[in-house]
CSV table of C-alpha atoms and ligand atoms in Angstrom, one decimal:
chain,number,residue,atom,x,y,z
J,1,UNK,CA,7.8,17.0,-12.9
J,2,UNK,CA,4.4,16.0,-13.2
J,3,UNK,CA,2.1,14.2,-11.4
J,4,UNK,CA,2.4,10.4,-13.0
J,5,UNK,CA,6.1,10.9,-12.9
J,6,UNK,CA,6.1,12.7,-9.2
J,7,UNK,CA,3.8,9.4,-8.0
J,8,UNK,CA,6.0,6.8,-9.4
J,9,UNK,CA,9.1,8.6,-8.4
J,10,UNK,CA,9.0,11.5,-5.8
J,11,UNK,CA,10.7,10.4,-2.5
J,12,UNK,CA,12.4,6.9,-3.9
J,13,UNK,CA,15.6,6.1,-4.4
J,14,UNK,CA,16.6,2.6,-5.5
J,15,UNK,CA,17.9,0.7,-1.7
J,16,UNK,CA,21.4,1.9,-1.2
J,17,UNK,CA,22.4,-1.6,0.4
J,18,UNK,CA,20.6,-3.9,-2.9
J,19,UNK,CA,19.4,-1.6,-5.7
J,20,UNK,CA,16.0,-2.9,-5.0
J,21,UNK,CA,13.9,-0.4,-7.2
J,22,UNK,CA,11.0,-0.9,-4.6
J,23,UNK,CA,11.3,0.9,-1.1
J,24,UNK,CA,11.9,-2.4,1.2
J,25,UNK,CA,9.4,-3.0,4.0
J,26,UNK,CA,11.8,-2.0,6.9
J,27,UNK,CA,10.2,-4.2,9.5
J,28,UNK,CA,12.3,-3.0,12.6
J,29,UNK,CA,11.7,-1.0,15.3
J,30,UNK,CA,15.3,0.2,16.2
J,31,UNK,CA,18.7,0.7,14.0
J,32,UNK,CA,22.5,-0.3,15.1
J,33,UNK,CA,24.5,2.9,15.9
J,34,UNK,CA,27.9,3.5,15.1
J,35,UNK,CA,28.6,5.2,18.0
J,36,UNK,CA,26.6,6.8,20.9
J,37,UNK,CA,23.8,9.3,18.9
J,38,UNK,CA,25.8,8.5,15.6
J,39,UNK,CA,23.1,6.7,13.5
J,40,UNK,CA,22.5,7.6,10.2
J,41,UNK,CA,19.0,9.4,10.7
J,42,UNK,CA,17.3,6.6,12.1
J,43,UNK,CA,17.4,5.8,15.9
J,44,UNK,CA,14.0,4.5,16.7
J,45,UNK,CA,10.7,3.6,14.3
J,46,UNK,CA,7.9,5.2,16.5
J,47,UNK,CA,10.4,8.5,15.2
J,48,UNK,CA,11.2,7.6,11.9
J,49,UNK,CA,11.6,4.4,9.7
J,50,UNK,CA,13.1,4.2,6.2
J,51,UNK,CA,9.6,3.2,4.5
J,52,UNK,CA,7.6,5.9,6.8
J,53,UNK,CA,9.9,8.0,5.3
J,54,UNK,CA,9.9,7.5,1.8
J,55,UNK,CA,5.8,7.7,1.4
J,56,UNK,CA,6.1,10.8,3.6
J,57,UNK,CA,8.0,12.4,1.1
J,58,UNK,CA,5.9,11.2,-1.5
J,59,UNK,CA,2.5,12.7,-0.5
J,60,UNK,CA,4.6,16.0,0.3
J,61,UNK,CA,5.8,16.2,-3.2
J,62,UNK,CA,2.1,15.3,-4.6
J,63,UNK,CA,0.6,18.3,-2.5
J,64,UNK,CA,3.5,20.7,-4.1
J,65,UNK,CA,5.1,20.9,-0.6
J,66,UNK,CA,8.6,19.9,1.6
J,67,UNK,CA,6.8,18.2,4.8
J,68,UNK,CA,4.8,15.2,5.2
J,69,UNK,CA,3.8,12.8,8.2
J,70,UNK,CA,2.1,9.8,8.2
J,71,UNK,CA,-0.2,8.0,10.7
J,72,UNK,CA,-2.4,5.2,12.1
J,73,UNK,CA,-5.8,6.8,10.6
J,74,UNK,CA,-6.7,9.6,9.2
J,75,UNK,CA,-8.1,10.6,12.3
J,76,UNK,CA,-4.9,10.0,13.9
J,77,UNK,CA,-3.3,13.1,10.8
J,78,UNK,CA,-6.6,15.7,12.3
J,79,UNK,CA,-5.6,15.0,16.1
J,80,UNK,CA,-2.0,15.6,15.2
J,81,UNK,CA,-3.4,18.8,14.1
J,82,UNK,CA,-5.6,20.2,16.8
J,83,UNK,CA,-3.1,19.3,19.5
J,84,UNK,CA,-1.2,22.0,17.7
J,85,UNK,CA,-4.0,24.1,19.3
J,86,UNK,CA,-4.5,25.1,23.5
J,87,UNK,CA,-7.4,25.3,26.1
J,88,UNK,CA,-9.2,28.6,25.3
J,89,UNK,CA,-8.2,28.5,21.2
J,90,UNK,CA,-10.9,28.2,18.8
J,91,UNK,CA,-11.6,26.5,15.7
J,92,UNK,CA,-14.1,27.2,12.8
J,93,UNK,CA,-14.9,24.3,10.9
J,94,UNK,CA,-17.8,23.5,8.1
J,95,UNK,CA,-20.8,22.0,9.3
J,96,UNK,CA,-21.0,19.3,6.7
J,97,UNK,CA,-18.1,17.4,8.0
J,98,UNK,CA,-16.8,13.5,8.1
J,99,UNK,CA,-18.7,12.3,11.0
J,100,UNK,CA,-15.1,10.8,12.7
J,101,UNK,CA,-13.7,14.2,12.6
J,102,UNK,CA,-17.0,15.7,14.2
J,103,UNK,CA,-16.7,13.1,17.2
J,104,UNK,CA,-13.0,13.9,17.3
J,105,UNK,CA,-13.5,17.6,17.7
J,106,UNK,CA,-16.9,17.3,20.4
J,107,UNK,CA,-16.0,14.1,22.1
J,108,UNK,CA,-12.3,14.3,22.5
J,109,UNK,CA,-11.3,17.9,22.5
J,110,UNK,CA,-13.9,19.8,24.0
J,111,UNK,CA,-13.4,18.8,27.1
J,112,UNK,CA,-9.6,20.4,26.9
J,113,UNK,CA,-11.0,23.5,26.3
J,114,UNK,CA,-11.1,23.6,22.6
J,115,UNK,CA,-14.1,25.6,21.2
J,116,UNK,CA,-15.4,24.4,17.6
J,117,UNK,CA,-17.9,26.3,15.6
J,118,UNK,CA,-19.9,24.4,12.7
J,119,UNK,CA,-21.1,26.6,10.2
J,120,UNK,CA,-22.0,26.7,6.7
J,121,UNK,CA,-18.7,27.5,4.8
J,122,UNK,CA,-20.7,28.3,1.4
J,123,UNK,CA,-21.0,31.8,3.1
J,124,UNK,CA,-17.8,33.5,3.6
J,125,UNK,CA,-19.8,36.0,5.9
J,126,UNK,CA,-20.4,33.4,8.0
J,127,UNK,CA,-17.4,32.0,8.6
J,128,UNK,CA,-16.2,35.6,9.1
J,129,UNK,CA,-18.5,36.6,11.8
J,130,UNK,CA,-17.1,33.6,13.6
J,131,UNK,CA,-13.4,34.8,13.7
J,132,UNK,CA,-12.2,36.6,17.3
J,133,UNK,CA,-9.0,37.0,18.6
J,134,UNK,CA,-9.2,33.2,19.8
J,135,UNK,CA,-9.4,31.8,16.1
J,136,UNK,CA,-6.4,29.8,15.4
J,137,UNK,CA,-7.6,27.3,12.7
J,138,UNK,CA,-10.2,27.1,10.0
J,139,UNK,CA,-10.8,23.4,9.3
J,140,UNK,CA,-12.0,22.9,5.9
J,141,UNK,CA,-13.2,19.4,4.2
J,142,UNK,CA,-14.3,20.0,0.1
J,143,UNK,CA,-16.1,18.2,-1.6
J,144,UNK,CA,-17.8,17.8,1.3
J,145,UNK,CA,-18.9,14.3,3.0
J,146,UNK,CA,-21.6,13.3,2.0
J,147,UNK,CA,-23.3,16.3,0.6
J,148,UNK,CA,-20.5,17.3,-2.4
J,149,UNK,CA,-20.7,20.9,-1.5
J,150,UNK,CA,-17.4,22.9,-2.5
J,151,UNK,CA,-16.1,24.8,-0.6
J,152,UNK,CA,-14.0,28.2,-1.7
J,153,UNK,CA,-10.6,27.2,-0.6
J,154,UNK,CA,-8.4,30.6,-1.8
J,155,UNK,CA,-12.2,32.8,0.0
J,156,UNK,CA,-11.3,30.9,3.2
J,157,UNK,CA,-7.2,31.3,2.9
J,158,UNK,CA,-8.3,34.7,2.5
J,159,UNK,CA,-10.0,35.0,5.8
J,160,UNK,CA,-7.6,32.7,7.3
J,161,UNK,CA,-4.9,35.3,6.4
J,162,UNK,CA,-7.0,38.3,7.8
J,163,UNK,CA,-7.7,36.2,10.9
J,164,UNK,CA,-3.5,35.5,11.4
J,165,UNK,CA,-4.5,31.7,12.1
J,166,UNK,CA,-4.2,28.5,10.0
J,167,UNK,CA,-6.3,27.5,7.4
J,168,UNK,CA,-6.4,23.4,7.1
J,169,UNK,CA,-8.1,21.2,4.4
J,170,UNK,CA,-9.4,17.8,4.9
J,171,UNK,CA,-8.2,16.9,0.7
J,172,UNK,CA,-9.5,13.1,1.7
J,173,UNK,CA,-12.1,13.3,-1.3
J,174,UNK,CA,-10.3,15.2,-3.7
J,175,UNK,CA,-7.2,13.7,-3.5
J,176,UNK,CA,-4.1,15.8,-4.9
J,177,UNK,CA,-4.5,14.6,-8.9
J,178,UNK,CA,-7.7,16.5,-8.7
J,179,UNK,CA,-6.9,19.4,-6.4
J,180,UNK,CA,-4.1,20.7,-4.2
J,181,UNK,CA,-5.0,23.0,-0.9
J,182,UNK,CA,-1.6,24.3,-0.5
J,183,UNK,CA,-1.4,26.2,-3.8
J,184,UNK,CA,-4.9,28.0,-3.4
J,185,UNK,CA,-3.5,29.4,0.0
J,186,UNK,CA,-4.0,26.2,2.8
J,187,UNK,CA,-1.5,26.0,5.1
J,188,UNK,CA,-1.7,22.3,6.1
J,189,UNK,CA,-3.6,19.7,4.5
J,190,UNK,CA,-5.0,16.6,5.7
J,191,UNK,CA,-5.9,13.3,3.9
J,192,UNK,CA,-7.4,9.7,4.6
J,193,UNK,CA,-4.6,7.8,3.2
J,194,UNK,CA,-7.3,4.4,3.9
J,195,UNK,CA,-8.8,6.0,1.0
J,196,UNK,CA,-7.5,6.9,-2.7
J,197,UNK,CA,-4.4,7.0,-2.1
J,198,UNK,CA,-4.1,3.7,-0.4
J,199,UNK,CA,-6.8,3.4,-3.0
J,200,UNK,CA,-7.3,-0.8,-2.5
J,201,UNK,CA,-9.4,-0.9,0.4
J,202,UNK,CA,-6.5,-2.6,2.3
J,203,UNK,CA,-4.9,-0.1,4.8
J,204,UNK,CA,-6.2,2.5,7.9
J,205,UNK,CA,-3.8,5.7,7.2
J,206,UNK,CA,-3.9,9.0,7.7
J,207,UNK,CA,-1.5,11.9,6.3
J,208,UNK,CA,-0.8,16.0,7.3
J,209,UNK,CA,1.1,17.9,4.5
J,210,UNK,CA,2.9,21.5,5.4
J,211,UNK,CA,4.9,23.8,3.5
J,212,UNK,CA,5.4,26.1,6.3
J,213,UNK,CA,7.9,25.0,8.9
J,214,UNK,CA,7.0,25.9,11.9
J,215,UNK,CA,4.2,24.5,11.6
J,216,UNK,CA,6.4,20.7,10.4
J,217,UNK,CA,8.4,21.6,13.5
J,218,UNK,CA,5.0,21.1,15.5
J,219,UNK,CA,3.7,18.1,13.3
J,220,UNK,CA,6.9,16.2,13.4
J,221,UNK,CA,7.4,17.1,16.9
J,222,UNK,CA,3.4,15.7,18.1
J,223,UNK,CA,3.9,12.6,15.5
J,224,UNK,CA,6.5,11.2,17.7
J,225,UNK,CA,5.5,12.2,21.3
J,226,UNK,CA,1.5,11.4,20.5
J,227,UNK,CA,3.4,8.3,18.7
J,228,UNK,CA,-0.1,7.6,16.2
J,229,UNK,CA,2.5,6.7,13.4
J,230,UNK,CA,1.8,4.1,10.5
J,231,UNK,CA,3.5,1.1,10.3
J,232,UNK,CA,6.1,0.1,7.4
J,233,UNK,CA,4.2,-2.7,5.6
J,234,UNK,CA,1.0,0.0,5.4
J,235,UNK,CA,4.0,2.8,4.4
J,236,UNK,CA,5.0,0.1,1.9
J,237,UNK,CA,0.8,-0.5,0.7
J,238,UNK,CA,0.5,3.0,0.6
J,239,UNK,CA,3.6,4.1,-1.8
J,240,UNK,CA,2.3,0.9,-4.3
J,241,UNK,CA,-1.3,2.1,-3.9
J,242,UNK,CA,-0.2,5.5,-5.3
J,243,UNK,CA,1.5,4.7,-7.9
J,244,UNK,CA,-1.4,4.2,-9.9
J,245,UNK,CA,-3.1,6.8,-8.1
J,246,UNK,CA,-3.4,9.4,-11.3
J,247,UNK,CA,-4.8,6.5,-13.8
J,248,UNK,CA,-7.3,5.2,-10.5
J,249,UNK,CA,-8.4,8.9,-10.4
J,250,UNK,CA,-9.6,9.3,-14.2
J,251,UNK,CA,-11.2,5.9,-14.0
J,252,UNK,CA,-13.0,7.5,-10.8
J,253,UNK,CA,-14.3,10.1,-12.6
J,254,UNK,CA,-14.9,9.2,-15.8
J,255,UNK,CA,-17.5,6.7,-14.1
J,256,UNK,CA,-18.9,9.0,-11.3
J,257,UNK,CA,-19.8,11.1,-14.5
J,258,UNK,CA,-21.6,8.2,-15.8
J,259,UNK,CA,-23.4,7.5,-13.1
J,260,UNK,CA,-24.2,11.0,-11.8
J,261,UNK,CA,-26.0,11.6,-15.2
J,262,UNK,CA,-27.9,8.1,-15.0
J,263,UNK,CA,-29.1,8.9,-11.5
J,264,UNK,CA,-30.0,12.9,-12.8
J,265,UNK,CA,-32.5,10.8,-15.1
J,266,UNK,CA,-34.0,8.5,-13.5
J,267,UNK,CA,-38.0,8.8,-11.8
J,268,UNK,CA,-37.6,7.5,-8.7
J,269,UNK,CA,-34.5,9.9,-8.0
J,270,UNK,CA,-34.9,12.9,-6.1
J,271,UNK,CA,-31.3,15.1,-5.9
J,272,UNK,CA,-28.6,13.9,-6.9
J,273,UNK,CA,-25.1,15.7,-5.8
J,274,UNK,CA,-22.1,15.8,-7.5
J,275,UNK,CA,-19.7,18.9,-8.6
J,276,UNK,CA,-19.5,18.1,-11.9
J,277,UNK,CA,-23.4,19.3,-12.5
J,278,UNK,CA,-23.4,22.9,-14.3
J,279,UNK,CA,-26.6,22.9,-12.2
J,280,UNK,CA,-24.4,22.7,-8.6
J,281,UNK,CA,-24.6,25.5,-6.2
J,282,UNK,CA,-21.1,25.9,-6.4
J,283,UNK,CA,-19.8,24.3,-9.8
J,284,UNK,CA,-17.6,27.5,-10.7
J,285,UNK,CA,-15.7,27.0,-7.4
J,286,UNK,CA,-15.1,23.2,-8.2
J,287,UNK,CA,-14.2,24.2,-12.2
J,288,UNK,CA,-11.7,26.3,-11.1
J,289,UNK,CA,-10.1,24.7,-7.8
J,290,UNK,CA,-10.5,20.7,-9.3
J,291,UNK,CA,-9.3,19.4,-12.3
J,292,UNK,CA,-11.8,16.9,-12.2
J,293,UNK,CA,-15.0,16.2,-10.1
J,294,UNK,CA,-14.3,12.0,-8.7
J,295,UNK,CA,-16.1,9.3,-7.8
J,296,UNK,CA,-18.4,10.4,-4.6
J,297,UNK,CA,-22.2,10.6,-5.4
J,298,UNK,CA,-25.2,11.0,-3.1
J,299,UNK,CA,-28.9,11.1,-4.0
J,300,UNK,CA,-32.0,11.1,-2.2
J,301,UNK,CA,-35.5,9.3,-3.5
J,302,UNK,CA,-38.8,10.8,-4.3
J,303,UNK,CA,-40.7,10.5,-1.0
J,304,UNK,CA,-37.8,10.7,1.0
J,305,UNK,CA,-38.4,7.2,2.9
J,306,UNK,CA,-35.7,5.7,5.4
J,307,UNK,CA,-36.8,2.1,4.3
J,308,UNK,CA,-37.1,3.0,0.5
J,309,UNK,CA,-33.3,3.9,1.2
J,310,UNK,CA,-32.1,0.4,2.9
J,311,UNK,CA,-34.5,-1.7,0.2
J,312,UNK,CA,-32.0,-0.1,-2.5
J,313,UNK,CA,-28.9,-0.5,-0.9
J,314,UNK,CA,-29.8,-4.5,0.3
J,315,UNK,CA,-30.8,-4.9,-3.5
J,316,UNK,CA,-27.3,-4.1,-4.6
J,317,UNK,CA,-24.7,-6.6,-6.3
J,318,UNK,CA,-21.7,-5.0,-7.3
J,319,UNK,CA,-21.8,-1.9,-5.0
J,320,UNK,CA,-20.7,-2.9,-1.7
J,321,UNK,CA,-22.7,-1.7,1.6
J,322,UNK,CA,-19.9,-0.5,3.4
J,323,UNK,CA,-18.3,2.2,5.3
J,324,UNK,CA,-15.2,4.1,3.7
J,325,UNK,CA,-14.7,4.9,-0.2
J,326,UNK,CA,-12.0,5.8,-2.5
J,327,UNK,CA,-11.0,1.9,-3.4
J,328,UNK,CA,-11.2,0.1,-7.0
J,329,UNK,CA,-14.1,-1.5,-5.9
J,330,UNK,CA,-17.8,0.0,-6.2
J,331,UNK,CA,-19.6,0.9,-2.6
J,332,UNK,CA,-23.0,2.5,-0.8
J,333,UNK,CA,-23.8,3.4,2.0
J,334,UNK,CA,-26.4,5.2,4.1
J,335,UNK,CA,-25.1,8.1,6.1
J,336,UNK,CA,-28.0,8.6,7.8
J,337,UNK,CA,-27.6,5.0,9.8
J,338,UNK,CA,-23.8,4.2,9.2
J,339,UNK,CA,-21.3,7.3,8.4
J,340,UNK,CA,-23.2,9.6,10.0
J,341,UNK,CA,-24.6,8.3,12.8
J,342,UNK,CA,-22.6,9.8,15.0
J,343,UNK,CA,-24.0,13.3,14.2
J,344,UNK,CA,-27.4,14.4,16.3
J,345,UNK,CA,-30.2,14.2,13.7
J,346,UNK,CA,-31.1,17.9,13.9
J,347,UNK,CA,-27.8,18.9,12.9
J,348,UNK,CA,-27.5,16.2,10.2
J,349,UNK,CA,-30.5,17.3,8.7
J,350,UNK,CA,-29.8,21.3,8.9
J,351,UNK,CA,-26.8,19.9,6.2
J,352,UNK,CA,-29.5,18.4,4.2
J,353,UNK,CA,-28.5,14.7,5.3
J,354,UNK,CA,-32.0,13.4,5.0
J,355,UNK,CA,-33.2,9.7,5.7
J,356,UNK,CA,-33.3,8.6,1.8
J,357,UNK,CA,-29.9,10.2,1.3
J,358,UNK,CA,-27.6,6.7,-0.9
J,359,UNK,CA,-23.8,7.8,-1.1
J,360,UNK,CA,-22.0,5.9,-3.5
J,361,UNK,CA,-18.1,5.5,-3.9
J,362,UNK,CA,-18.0,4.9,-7.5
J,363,UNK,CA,-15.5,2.3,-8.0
J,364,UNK,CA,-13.2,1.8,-11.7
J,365,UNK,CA,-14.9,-1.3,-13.0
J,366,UNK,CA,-16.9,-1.4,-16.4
J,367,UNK,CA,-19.6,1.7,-16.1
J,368,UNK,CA,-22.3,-0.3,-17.9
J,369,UNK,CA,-22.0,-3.2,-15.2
J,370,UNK,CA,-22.3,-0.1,-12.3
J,371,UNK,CA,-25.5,1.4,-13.8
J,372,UNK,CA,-27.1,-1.4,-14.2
J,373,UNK,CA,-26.8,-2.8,-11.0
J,374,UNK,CA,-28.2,0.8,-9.8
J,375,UNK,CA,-31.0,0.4,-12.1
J,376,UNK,CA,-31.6,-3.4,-11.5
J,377,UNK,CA,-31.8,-1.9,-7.2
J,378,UNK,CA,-34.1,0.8,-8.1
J,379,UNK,CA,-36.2,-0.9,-9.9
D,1,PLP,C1,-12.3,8.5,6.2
D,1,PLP,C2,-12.2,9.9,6.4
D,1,PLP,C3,-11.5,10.5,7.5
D,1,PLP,C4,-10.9,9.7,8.6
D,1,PLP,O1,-9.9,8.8,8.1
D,1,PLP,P1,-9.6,7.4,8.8
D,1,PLP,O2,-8.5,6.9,8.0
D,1,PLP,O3,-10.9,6.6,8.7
D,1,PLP,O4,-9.3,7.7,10.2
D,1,PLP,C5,-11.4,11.9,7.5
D,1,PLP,N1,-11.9,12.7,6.5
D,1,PLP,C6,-12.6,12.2,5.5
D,1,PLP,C7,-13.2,13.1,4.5
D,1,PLP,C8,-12.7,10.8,5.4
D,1,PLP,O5,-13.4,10.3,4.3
């Protein structure tokens, strides 16, 4: 099948009981059993709920793979992950990472004894000269957030392989229309459901997808004894959300191209970063692991000014300023002061996450009315 026809269908059956051709919101937290332990697959919600169950099997299918598990936040999917780890295991991440997963990683599970490196994952001798015997995972987010670097995903399932430890992709940005981890090698991958595929700016998700499973023996067995599941009425937003998630994604793209070349002209713009530049470090990587190149965009201005930033985002109509991306509707931010606050400045700026930096989630209304409002806030 393919992927319009997987997104509308995959995982969904008409309801046995109605013929209801939408998955019902199963609003329960417990099921009647025939006898003692003979249920029909359902004996509790915080385990597994009809709904749950159905957009689990959805995203699975849309990542080419048999296992998925959903939870509260997308956070909630990375911590599922790393608690497949122990005190004494190490992980190798990039260094230009969501800011939530970087506080996740320092705040939370260093102190269990979980070591994390940071390093610059455009070099595959880097990450190499990181591996030891204590490597168990290789955490992996591309396009990166909010610099749009790529990020080699079959060079790192390469070293993964060599390493004998997990390779995991953050696919939050890419979502699977555009590119899918698990075919170029990943072994689990991770994505921000709050984002495209939820895609309406109306739900806090988070999803792991595995092929391999032993490791959906661990996921399944830390989703309901951590207990960070997602609820059915967001399971229900979620599976509605992505049915539309393949014509969302064109739209996506077709304007972030728009954009990206406006911005590339424009004086008062410094750098703009986006994949889809023949000019980007690493546009070969993204032509041949993306089928497009989406919606994010950051830029910096000439003179690289912290208040020249904020004038242009409090200037904007149309674009939202808010946190979060991947919705219909167009938003900035400043990652600097909001996303990526969280991350000490000398670190942020060794990324190249300077004070003037703008991201923009370009939204799928009219291009013309988008770039103009740019224009209108730069002016
Ligand atoms: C938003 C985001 C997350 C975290 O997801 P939540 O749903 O906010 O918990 C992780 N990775 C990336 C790339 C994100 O954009």
């Amino acid at each position: 099948m393919k992927f319009g026809t997987k997104a509308i269908h995959a995982g969904l059956e008409p309801d046995e009981a109605t013929g209801a051709i939408m998955t019902p919101i199963y609003q329960t937290s417990t099921y009647v059993q025939e006898a003692v332990g003979k249920h029909k697959g359902y004996a509790y919600s915080r385990s597994q709920n009809p709904t749950r169950h159905a957009l689990e099997q959805n995203i699975a299918a849309l990542e080419n793979a048999r296992f998925g598990a959903c939870f509260g936040s997308g956070v909630a999917a990375i911590d599922c992950l790393i608690k497949m780890l122990k005190p004494g295991d190490e992980v190798i991440s990039t260094n230009d990472l969501y800011g939530g997963s970087y506080r996740l990683f320092t705040s939370i599970f260093a102190q269990y004894g979980i070591k994390f490196h940071f390093v610059d994952m455009s070099d595959t001798q880097e990450v190499e000269a990181h591996v030891n015997a204590n490597t168990k995972l290789i955490w992996v987010e591309t396009p990166t957030n909010p610099m749009m670097n790529i990020i080699d995903i079959k060079a790192m399932a390469a070293v993964a392989k060599k390493a004998n430890c997990m390779l995991g992709v953050d696919n939050t940005f890419a979502t699977p229309y555009l590119q899918n981890p698990i075919d170029l090698g990943a072994d689990v991958v991770m994505h921000s459901a709050t984002k495209y595929l939820g895609g309406h700016s109306d739900v806090v998700m988070g999803a792991l997808v595995t092929d391999d499973e032993a490791i959906a023996k661990e996921m399944y067995r830390i989703q309901n004894s951590s207990g960070a599941v997602t609820a059915p009425m967001d399971s229900f937003l979620v599976l509605r959300g992505i049915k539309t998630l393949h014509l969302r994604m064109e739209a996506h793209c077709n304007n972030g191209e728009a954009i990206a070349e406006f911005l590339a002209q424009h004086p008062k713009v410094d750098k703009v970063y986006w994949p889809g530049f023949e000019s980007h470090p690493n546009h070969a990587i993204a032509k041949a692991q993306m089928r497009g190149f989406g919606g994010m965009i950051s830029f910096s201005l000439k003179g690289n000014k912290l208040e020249d930033a904020h004038a242009v985002l409090a200037k904007m109509k149309v674009f939202a300023l808010a946190e979060s991306l991947g919705g219909v509707e167009s938003l900035c931010g400043h990652p600097a002061t909001m996303t990526h606050a969280a991350i000490p400045k000398v670190e942020r700026e060794k990324a190249g996450i300077v004070d003037s930096l703008i991201r923009l989630s370009v939204g799928i209304e009219d291009a013309e009315d988008l770039i103009a409002d740019i224009e209108q806030a730069l002016a």
